[in-house]
PDB file of C-alpha atoms in Angstrom:
ATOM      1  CA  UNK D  16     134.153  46.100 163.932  1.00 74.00           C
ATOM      2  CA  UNK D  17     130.808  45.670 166.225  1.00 88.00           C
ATOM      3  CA  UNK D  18     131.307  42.813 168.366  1.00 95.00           C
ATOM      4  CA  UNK D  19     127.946  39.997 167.198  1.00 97.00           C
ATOM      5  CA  UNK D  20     125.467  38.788 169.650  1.00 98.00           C
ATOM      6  CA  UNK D  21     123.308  35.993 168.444  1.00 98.00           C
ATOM      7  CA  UNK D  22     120.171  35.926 171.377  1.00 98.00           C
ATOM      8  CA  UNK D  23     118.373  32.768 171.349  1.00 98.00           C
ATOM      9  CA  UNK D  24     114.600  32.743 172.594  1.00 98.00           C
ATOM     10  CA  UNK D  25     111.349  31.116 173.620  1.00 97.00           C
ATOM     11  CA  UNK D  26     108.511  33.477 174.376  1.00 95.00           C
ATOM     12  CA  UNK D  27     107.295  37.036 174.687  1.00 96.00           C
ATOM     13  CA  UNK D  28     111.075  38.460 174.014  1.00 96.00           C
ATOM     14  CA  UNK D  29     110.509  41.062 176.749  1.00 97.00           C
ATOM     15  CA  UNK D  30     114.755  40.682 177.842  1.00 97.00           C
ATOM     16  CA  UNK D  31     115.165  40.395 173.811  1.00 98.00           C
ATOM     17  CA  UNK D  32     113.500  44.249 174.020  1.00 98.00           C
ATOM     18  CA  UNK D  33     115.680  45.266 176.505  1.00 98.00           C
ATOM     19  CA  UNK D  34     118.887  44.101 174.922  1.00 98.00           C
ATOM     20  CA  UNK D  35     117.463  45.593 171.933  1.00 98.00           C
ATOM     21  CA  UNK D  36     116.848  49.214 173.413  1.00 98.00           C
ATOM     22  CA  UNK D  37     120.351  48.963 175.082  1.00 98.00           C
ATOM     23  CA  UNK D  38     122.104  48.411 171.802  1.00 98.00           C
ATOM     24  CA  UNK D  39     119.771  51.804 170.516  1.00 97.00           C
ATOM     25  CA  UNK D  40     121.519  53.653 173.393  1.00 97.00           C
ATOM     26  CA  UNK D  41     124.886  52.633 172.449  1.00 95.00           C
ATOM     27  CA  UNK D  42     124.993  50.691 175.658  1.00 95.00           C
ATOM     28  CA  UNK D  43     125.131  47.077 174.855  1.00 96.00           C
ATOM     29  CA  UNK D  44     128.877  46.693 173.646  1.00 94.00           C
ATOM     30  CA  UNK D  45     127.766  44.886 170.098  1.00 96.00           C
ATOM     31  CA  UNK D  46     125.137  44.306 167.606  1.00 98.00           C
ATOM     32  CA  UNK D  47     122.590  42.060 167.567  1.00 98.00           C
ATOM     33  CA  UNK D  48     122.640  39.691 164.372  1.00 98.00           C
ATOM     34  CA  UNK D  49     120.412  36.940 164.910  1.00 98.00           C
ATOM     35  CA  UNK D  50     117.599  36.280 167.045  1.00 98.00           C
ATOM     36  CA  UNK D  51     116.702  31.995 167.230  1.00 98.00           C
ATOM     37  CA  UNK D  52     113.344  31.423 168.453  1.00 98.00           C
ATOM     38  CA  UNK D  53     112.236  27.877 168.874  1.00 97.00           C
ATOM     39  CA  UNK D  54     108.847  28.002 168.832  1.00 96.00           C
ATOM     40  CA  UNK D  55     106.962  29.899 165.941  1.00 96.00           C
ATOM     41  CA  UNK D  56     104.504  31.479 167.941  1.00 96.00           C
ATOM     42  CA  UNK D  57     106.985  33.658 170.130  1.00 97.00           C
ATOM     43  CA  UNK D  58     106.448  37.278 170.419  1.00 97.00           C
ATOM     44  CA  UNK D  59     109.878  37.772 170.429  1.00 97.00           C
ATOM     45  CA  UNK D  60     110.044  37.254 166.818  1.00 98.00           C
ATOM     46  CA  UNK D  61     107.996  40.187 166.072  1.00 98.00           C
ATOM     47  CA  UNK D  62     110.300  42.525 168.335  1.00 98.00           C
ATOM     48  CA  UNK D  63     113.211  41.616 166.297  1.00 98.00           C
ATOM     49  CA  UNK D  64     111.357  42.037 163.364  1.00 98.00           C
ATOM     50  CA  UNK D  65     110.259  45.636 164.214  1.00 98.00           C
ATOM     51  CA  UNK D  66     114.193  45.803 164.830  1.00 98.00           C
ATOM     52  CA  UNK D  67     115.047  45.324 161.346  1.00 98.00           C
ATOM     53  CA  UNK D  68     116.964  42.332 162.886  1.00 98.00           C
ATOM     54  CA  UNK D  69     117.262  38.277 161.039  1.00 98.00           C
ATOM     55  CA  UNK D  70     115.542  35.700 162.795  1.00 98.00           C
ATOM     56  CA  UNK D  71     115.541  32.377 162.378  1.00 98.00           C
ATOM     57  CA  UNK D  72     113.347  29.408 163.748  1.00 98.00           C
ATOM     58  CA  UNK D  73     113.663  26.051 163.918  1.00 96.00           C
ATOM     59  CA  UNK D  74     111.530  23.504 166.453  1.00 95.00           C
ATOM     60  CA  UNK D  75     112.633  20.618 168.199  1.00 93.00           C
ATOM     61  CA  UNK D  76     109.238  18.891 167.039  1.00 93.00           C
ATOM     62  CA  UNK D  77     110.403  18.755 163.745  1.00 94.00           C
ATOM     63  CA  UNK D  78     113.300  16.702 164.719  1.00 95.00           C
ATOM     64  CA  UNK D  79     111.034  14.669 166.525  1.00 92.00           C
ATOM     65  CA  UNK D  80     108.659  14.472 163.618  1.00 91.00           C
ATOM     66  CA  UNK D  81     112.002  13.392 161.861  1.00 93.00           C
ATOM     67  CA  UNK D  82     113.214  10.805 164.148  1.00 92.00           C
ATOM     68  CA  UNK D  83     116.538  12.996 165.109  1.00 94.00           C
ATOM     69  CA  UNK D  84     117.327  13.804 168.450  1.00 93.00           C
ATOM     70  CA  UNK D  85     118.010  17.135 171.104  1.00 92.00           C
ATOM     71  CA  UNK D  86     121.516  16.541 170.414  1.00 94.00           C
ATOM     72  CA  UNK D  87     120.958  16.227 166.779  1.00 94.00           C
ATOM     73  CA  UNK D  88     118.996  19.526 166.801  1.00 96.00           C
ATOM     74  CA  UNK D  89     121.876  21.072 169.073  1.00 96.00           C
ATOM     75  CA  UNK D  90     123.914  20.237 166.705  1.00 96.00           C
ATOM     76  CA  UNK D  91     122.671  21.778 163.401  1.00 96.00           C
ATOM     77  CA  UNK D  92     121.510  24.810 165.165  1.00 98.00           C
ATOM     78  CA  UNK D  93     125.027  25.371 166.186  1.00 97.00           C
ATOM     79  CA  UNK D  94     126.269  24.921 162.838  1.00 97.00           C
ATOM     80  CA  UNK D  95     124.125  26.948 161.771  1.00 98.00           C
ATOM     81  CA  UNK D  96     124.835  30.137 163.967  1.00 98.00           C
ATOM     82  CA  UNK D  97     128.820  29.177 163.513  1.00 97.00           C
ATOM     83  CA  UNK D  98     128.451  29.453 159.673  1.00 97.00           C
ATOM     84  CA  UNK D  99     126.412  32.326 159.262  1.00 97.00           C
ATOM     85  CA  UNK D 100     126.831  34.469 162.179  1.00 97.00           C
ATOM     86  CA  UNK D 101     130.308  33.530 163.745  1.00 96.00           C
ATOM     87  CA  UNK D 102     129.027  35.129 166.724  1.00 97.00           C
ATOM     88  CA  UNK D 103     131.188  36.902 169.154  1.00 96.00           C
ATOM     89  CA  UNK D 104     128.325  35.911 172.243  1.00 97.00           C
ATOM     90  CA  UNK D 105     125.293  34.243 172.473  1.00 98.00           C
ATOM     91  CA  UNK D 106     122.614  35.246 174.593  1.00 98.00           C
ATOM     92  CA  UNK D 107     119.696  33.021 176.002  1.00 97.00           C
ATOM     93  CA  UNK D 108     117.101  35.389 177.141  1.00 96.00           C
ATOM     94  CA  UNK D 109     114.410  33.211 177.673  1.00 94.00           C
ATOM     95  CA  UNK D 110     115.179  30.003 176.016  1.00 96.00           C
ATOM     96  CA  UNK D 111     113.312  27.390 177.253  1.00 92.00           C
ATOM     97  CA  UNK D 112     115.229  24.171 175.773  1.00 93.00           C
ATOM     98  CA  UNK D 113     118.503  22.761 177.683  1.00 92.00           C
ATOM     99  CA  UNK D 114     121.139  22.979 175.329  1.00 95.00           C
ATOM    100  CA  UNK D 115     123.151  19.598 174.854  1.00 94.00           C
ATOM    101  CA  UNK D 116     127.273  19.626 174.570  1.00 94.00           C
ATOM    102  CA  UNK D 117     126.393  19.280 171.375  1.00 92.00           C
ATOM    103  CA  UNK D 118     125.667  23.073 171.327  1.00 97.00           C
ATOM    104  CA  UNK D 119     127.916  24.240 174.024  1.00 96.00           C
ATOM    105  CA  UNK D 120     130.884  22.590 173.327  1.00 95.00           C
ATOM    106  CA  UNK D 121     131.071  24.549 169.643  1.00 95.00           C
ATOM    107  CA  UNK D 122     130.745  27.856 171.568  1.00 96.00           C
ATOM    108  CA  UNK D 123     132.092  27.351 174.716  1.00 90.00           C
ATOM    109  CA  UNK D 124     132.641  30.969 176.691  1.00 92.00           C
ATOM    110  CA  UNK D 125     130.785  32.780 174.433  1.00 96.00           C
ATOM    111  CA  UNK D 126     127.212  31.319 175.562  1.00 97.00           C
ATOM    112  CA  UNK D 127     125.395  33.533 178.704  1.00 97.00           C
ATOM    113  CA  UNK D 128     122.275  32.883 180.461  1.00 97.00           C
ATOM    114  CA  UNK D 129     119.253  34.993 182.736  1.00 96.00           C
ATOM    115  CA  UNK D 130     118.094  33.052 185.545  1.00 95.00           C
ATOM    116  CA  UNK D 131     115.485  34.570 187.542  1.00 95.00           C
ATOM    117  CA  UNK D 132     117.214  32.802 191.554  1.00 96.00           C
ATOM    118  CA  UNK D 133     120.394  33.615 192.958  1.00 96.00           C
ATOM    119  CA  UNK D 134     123.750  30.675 192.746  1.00 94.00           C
ATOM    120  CA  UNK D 135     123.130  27.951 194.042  1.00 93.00           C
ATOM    121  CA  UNK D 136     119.850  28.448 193.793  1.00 94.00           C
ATOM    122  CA  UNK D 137     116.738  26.862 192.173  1.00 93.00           C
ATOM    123  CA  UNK D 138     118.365  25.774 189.463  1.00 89.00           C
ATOM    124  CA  UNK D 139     115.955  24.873 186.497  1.00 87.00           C
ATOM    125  CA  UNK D 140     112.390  26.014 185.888  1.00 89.00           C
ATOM    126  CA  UNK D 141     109.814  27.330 187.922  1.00 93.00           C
ATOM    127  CA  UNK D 142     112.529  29.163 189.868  1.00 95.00           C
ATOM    128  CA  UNK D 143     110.326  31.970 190.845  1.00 96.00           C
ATOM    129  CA  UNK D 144     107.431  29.983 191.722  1.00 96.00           C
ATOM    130  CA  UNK D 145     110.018  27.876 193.660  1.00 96.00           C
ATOM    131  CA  UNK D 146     111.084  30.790 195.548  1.00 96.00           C
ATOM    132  CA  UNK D 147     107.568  32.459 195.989  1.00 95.00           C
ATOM    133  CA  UNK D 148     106.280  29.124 197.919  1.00 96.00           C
ATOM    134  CA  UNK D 149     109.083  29.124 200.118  1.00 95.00           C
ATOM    135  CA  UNK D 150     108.610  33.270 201.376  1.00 96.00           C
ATOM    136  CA  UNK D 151     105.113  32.020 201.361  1.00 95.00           C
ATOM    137  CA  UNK D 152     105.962  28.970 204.125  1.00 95.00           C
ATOM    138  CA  UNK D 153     108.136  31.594 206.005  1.00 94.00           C
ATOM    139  CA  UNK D 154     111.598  29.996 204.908  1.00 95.00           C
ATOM    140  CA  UNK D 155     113.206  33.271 203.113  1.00 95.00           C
ATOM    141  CA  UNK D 156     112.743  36.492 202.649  1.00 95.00           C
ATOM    142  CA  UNK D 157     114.504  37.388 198.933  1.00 96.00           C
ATOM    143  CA  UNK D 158     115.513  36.065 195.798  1.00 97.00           C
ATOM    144  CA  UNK D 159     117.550  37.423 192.550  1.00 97.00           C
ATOM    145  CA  UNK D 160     118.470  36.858 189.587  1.00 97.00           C
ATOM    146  CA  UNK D 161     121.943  36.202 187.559  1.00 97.00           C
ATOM    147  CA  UNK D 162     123.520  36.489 184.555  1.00 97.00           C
ATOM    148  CA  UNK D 163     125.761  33.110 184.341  1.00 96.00           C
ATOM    149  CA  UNK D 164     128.023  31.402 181.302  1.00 96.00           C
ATOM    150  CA  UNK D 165     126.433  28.471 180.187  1.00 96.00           C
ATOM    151  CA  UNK D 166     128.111  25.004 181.058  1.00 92.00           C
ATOM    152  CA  UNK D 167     126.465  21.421 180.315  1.00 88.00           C
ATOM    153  CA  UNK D 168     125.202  21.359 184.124  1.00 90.00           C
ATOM    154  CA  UNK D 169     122.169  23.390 183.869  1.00 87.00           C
ATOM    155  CA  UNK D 170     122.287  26.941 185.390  1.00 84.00           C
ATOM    156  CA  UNK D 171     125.788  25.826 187.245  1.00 88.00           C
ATOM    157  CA  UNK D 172     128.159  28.286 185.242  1.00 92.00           C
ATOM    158  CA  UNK D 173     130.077  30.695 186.449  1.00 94.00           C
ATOM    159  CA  UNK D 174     127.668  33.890 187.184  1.00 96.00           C
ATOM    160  CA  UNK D 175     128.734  37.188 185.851  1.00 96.00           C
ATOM    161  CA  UNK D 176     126.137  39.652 187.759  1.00 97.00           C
ATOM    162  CA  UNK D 177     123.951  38.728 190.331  1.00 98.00           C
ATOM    163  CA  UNK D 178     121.654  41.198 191.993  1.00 97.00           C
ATOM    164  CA  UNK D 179     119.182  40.254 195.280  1.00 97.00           C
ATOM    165  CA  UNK D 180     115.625  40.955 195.026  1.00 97.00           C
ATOM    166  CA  UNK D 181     113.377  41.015 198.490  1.00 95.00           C
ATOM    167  CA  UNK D 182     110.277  39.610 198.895  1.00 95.00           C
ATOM    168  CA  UNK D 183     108.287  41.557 200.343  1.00 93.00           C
ATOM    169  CA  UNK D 184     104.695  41.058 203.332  1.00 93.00           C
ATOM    170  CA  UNK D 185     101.838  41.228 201.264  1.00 93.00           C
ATOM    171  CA  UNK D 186     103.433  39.956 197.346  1.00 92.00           C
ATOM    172  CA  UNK D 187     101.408  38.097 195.248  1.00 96.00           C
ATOM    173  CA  UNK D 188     103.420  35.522 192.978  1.00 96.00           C
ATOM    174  CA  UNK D 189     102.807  38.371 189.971  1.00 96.00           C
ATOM    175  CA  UNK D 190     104.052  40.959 192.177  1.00 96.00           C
ATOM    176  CA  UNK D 191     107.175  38.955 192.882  1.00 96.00           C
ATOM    177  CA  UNK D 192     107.000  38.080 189.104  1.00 95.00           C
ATOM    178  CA  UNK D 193     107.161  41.613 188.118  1.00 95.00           C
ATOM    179  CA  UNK D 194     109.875  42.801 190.494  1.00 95.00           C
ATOM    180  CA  UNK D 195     111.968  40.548 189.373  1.00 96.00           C
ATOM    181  CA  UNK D 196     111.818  41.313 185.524  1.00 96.00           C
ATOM    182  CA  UNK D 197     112.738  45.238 185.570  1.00 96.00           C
ATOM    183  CA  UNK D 198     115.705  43.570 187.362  1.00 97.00           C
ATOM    184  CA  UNK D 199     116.455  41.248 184.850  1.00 97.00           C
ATOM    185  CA  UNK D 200     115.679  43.605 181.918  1.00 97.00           C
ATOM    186  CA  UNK D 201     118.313  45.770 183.542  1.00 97.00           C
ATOM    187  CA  UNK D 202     121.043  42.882 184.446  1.00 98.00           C
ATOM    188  CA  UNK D 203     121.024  41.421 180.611  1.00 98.00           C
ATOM    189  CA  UNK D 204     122.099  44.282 178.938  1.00 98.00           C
ATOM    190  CA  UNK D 205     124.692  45.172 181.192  1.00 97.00           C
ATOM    191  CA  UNK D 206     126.397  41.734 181.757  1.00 97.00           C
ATOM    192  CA  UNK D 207     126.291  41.559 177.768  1.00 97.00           C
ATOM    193  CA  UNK D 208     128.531  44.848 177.836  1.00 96.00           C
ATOM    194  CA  UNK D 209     130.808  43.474 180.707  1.00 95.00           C
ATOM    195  CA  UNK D 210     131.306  39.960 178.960  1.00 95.00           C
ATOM    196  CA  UNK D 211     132.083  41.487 175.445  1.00 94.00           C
ATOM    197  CA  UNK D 212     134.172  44.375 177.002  1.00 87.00           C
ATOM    198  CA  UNK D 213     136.290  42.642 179.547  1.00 65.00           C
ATOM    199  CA  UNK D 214     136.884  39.239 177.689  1.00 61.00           C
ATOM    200  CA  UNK D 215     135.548  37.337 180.412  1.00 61.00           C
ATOM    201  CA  UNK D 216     136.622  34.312 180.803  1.00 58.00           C
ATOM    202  CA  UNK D 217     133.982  31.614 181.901  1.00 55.00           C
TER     203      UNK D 217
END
């Protein structure tokens, strides 16, 4: 029985693509079941589509709209996924929403997470821009990216792969932008095959 990944995003889906070719090649350790966008105008929805693969949307702003909360959003969405997917791992490539206990508690050591900065690290958003101004002022000279479970403390969890990426005399902020994405469209895929084949535990 193929081991199901449920892969929550926000945006363009370009790590959704690359977990998507891996599972193609037989190299992702599962099938992807689910994809959860949050926002109705992601491009990501489209890949899945192409995919022949469910997705499902739902917005904070209709919670908002509703008078609910985050958590009571959390919540439902993990009810959801529980009940229909009973997913074996779920993957945030590119979800832009901090997920409450309320979410990781039902699924805890079976959520992972792409940051785009080493541990310890630039925690949060703008992590690359973070990291970009400081090469720029002289005070480093690389960055990475990790694969990490997901804990309540945002970006904190225990990382699976990490891999440095240099910055290099002369990079624009897309340059640095871009280097770092073929390494995270490699990383994903390969921590997602780790995690499901080893048992990890987080």
């Amino acid at each position: 029985m193929s081991k199901k990944i449920v892969v929550l995003i926000s945006g363009s889906g370009s790590n959704l693509q690359a977990l998507i070719d891996a599972e193609r090649q037989g190299e992702l350790g599962g099938t992807i079941t689910l994809v959860v966008s949050n926002k109705k105008s992601a491009f990501g929805l489209t890949r899945a589509a192409d995919a022949s693969i469910p997705t499902h949307v739902r917005t904070l702003k209709e919670y908002k709209d509703a008078g609910k909360t985050r958590e009571d959003f959390d919540k439902d969405l993990a009810e959801y996924i529980a009940e229909t997917q009973h997913p074996d791992l779920i993957v945030l490539a590119g979800w832009m929403h901090i997920l409450s206990p309320a979410f990781i508690d039902r699924f805890r050591g079976k959520i992972i997470n792409l940051h785009p900065a080493l541990p310890g690290e630039f925690d949060g958003a703008h992590a690359i821009d973070r990291a970009y101004s400081e090469f720029k002022a002289g005070k480093r000279t690389k960055t990475g990216v990790m694969v990490h479970f997901v804990i309540p403390e945002v970006d904190k969890g225990k990382p699976i792969l990490t891999q440095n990426i240099p910055c290099v005399e002369g990079d624009s902020l897309a340059d640095l932008e871009n280097r770092i994405h073929v390494v995270e469209h490699e990383i994903l895929p390969r921590a997602v095959k780790l995690v499901l084949k080893e048992n990890y535990v987080s």
